[in-house]
PDB file of N, CA and C in Angstrom:
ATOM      1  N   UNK A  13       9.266 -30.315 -24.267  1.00  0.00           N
ATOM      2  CA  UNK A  13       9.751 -29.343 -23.312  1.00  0.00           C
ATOM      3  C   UNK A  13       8.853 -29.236 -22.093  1.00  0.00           C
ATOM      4  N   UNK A  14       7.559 -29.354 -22.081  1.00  0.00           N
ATOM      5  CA  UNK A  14       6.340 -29.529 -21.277  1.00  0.00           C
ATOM      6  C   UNK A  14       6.609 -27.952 -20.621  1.00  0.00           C
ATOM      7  N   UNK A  15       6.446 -26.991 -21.352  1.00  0.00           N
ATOM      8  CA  UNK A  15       5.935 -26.214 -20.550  1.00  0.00           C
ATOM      9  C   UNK A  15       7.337 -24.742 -20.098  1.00  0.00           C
ATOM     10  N   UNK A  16       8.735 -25.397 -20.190  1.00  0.00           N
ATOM     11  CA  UNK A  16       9.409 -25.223 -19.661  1.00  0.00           C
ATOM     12  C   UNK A  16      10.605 -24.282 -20.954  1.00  0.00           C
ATOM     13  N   UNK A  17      10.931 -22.888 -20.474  1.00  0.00           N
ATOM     14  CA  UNK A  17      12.206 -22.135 -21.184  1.00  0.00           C
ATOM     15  C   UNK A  17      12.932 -21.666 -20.878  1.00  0.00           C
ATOM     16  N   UNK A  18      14.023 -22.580 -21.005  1.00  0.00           N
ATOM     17  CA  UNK A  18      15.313 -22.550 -20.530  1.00  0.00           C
ATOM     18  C   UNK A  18      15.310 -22.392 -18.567  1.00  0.00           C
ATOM     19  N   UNK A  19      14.593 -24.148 -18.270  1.00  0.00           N
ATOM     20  CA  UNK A  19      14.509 -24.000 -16.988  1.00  0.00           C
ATOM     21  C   UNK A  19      13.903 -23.531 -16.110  1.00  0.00           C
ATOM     22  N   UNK A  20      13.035 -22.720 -16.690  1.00  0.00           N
ATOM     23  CA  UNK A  20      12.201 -21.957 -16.181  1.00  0.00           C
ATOM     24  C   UNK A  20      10.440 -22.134 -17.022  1.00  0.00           C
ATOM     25  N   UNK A  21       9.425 -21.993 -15.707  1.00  0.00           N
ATOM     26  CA  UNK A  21       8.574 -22.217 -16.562  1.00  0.00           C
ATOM     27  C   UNK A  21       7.637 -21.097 -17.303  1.00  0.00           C
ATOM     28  N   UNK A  22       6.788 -21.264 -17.738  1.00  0.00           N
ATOM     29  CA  UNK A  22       6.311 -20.444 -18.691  1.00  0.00           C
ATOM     30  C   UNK A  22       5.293 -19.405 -17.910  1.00  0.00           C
ATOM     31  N   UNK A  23       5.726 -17.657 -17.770  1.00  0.00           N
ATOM     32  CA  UNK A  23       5.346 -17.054 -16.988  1.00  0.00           C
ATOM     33  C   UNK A  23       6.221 -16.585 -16.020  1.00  0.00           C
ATOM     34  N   UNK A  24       7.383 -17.026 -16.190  1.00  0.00           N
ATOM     35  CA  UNK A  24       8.122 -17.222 -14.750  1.00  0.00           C
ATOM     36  C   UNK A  24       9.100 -16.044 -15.121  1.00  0.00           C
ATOM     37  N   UNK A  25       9.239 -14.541 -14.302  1.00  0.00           N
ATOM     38  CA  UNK A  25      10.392 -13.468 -15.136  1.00  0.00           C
ATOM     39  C   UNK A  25      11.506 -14.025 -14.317  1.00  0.00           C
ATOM     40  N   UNK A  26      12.581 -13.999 -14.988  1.00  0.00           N
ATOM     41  CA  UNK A  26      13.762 -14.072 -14.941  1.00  0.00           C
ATOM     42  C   UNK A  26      15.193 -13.122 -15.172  1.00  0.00           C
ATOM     43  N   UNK A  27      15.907 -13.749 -15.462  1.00  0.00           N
ATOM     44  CA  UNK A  27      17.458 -12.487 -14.909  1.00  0.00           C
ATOM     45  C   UNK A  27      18.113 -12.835 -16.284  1.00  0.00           C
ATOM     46  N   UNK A  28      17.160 -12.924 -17.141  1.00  0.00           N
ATOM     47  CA  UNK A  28      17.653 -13.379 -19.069  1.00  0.00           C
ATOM     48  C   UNK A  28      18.534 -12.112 -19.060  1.00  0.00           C
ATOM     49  N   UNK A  29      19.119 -12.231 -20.614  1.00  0.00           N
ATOM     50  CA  UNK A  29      19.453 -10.601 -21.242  1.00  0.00           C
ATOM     51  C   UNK A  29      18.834  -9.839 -21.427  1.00  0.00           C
ATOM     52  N   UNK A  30      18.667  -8.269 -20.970  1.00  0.00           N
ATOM     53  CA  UNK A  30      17.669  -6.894 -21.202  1.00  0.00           C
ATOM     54  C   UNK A  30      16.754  -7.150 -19.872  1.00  0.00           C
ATOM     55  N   UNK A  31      16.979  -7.986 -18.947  1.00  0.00           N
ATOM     56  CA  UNK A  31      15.933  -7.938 -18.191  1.00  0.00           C
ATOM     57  C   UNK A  31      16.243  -7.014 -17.109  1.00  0.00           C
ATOM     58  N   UNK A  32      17.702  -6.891 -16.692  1.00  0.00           N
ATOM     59  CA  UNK A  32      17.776  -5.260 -15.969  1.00  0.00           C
ATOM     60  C   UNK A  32      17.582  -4.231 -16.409  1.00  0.00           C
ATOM     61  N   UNK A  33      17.874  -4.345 -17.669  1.00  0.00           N
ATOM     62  CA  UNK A  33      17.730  -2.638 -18.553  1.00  0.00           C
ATOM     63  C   UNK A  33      16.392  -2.336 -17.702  1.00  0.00           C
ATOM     64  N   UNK A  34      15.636  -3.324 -18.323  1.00  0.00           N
ATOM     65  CA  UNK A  34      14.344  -3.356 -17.971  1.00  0.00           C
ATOM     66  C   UNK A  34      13.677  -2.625 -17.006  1.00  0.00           C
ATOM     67  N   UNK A  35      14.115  -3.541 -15.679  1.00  0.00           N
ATOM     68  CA  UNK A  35      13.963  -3.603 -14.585  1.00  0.00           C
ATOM     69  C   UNK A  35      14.255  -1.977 -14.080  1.00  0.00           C
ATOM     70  N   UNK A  36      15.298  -1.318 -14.354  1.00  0.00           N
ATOM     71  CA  UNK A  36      15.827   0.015 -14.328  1.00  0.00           C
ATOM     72  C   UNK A  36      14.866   0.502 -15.125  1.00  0.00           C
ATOM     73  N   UNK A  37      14.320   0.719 -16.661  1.00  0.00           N
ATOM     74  CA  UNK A  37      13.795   1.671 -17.167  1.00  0.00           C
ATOM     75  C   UNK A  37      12.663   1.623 -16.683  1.00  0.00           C
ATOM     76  N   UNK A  38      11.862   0.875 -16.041  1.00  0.00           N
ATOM     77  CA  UNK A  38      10.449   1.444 -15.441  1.00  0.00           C
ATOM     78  C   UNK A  38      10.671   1.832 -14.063  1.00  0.00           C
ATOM     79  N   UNK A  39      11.912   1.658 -13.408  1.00  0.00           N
ATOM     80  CA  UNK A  39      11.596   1.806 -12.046  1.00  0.00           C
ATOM     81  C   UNK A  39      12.379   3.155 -12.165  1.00  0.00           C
ATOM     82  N   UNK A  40      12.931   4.109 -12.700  1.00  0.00           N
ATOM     83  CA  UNK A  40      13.470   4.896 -13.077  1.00  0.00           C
ATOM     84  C   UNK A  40      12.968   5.838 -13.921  1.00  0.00           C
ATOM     85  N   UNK A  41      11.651   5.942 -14.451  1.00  0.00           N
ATOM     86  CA  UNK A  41      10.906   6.612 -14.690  1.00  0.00           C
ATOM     87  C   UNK A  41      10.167   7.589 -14.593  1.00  0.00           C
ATOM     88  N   UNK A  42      10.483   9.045 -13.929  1.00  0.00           N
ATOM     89  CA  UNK A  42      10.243   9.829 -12.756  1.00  0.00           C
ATOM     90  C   UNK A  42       8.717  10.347 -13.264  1.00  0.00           C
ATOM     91  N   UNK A  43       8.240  10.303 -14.107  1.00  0.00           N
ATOM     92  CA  UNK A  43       6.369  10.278 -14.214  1.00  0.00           C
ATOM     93  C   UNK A  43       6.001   9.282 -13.578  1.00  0.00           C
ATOM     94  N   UNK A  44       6.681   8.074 -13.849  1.00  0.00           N
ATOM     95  CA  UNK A  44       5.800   6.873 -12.832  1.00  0.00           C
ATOM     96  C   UNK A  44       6.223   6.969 -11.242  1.00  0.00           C
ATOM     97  N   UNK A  45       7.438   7.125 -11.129  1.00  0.00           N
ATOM     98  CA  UNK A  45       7.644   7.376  -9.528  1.00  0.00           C
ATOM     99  C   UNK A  45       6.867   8.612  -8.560  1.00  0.00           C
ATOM    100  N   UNK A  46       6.821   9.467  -9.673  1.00  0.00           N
ATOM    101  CA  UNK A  46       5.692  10.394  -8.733  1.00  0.00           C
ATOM    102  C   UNK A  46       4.594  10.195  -8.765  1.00  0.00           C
ATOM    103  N   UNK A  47       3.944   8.978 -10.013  1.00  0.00           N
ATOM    104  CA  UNK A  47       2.411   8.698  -9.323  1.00  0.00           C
ATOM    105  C   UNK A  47       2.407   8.244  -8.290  1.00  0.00           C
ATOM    106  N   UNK A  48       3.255   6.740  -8.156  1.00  0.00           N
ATOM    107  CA  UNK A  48       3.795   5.830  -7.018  1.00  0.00           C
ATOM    108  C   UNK A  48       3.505   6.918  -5.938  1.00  0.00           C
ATOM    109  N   UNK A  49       4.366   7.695  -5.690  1.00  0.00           N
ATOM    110  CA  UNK A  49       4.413   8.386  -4.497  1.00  0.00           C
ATOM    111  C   UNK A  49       3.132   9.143  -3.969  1.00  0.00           C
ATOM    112  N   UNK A  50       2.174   9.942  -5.084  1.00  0.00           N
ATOM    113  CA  UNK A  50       1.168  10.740  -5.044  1.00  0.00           C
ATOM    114  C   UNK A  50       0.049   9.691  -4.430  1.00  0.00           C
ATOM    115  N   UNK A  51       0.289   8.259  -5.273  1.00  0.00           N
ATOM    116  CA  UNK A  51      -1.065   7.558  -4.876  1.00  0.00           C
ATOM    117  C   UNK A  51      -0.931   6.938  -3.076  1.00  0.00           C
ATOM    118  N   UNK A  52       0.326   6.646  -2.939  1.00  0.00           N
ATOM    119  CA  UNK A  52       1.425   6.359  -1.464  1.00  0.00           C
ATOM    120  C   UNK A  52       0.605   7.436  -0.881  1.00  0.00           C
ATOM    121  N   UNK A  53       0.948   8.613  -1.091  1.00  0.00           N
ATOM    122  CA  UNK A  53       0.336  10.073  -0.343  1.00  0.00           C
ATOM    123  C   UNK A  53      -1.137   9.878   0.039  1.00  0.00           C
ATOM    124  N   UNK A  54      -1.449   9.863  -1.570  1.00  0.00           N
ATOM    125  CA  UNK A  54      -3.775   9.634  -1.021  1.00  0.00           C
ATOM    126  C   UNK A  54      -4.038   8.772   0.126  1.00  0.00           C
ATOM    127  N   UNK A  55      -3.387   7.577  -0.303  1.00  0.00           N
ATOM    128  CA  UNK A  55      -3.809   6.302   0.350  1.00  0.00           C
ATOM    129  C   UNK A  55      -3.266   6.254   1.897  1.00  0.00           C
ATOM    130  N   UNK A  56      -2.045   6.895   2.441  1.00  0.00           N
ATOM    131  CA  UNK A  56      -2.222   7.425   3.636  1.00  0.00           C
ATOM    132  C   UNK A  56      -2.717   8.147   4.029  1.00  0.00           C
ATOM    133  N   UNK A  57      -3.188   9.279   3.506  1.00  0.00           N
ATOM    134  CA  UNK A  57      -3.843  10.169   3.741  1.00  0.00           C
ATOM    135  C   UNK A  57      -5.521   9.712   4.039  1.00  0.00           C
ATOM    136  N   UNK A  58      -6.291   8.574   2.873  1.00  0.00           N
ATOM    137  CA  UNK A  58      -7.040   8.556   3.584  1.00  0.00           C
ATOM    138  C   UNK A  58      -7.484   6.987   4.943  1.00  0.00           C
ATOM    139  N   UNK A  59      -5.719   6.692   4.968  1.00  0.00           N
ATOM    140  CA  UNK A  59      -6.133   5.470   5.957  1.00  0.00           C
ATOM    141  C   UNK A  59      -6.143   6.709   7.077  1.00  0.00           C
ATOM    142  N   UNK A  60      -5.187   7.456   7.605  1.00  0.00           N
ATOM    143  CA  UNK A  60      -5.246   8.870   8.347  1.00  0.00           C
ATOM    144  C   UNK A  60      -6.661   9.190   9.021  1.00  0.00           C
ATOM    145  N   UNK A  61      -6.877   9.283   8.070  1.00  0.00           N
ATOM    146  CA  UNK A  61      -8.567  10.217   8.227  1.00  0.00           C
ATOM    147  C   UNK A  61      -9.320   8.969   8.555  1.00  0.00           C
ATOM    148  N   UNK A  62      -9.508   7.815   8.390  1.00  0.00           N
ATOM    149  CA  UNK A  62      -9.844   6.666   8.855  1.00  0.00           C
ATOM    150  C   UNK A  62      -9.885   6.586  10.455  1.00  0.00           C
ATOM    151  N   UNK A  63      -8.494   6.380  10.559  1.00  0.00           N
ATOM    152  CA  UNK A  63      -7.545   6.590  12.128  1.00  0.00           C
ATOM    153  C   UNK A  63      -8.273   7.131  12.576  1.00  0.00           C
ATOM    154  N   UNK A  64      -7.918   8.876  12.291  1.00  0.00           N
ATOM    155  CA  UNK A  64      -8.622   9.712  13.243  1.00  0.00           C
ATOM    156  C   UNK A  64      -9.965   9.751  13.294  1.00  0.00           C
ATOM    157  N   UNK A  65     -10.937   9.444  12.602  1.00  0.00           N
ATOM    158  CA  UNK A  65     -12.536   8.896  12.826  1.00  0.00           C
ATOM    159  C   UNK A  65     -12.478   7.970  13.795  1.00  0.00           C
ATOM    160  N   UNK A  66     -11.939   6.962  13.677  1.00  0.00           N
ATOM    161  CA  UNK A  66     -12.048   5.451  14.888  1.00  0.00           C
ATOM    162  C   UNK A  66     -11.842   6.606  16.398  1.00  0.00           C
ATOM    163  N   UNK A  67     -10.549   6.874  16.423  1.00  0.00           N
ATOM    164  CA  UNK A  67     -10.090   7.283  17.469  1.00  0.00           C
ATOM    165  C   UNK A  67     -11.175   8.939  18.306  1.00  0.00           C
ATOM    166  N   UNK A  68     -11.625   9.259  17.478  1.00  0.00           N
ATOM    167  CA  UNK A  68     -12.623  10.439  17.681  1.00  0.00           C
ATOM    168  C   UNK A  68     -14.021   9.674  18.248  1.00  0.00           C
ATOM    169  N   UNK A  69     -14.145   8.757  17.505  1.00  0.00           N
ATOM    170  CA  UNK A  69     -15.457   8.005  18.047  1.00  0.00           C
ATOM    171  C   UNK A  69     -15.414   6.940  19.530  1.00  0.00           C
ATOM    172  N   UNK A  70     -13.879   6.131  19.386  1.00  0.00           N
ATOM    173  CA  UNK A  70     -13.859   6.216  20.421  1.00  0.00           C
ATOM    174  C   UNK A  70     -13.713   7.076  21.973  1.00  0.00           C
ATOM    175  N   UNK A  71     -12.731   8.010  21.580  1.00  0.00           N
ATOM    176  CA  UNK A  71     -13.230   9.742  22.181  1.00  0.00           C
ATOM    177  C   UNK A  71     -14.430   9.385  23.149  1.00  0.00           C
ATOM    178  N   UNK A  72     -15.490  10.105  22.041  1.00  0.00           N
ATOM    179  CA  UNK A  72     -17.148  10.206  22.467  1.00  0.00           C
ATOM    180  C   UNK A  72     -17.734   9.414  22.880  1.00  0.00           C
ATOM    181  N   UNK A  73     -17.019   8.030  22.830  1.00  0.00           N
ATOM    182  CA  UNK A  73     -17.746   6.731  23.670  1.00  0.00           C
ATOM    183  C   UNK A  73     -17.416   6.890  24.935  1.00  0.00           C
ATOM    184  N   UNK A  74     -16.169   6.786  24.938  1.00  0.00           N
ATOM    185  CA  UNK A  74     -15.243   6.862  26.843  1.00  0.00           C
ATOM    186  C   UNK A  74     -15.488   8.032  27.211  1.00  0.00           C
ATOM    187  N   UNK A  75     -16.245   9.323  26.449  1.00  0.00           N
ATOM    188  CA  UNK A  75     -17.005  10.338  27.352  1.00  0.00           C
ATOM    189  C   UNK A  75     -18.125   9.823  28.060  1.00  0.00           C
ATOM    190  N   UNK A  76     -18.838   9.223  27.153  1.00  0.00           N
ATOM    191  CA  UNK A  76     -20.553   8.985  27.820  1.00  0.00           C
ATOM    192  C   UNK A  76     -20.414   7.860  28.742  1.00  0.00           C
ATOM    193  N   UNK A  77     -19.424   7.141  28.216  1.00  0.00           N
ATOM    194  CA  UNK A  77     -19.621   5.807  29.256  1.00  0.00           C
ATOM    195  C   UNK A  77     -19.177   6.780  30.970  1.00  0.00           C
ATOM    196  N   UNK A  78     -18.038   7.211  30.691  1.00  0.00           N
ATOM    197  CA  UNK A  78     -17.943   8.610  31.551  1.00  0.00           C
ATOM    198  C   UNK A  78     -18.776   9.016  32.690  1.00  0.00           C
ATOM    199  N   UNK A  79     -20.022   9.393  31.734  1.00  0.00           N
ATOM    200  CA  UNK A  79     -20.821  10.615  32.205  1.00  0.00           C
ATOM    201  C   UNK A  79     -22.034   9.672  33.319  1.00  0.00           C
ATOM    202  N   UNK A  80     -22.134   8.447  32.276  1.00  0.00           N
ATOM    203  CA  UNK A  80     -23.059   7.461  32.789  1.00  0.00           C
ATOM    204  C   UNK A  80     -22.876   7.098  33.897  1.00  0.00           C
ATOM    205  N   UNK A  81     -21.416   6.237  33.758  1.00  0.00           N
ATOM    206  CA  UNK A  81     -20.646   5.866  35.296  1.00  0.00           C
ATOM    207  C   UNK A  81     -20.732   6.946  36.015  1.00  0.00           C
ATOM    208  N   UNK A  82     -20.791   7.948  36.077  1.00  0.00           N
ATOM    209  CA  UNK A  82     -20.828   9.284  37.261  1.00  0.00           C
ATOM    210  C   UNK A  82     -22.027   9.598  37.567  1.00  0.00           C
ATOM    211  N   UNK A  83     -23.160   9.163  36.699  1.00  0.00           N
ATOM    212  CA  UNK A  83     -24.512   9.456  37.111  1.00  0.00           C
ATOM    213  C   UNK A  83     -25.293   8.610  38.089  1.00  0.00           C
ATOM    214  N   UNK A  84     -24.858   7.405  38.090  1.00  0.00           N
ATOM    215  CA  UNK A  84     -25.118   6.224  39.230  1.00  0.00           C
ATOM    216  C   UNK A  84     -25.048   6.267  40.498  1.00  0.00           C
TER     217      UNK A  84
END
């Protein structure tokens, strides 16, 4: 067979029988969909706060460069 079930190789998910049930019972799972979403939430939340650090620091740069250029 080298490797190979039913055409497919070994590792490989497929569209067999029970594999939608499947496919539906975890994605349909509303404990797992609200971690999904909660961890979705953190993880924007802290690219966010990321953002607004860059953008704050650049802020305080284009002040001084600012202040500098006006002091010349």
């Amino acid at each position: 067979m080298g490797g190979r079930v039913q055409g497919k190789t070994r590792g490989q998910v497929g569209n067999g029988p029970g594999s939608e049930e499947r496919n539906m019972a975890t994605s349909n799972n509303p404990r797992k969909f609200s971690e999904k979403i909660a961890l979705h939430n953190q993880k924007q939340a802290e690219e966010t706060a990321a953002f607004e650090e860059v953008m704050k620091d650049l802020s305080i740069t284009r002040v001084c460069l600012d202040r500098l250029v006006s002091f010349k």
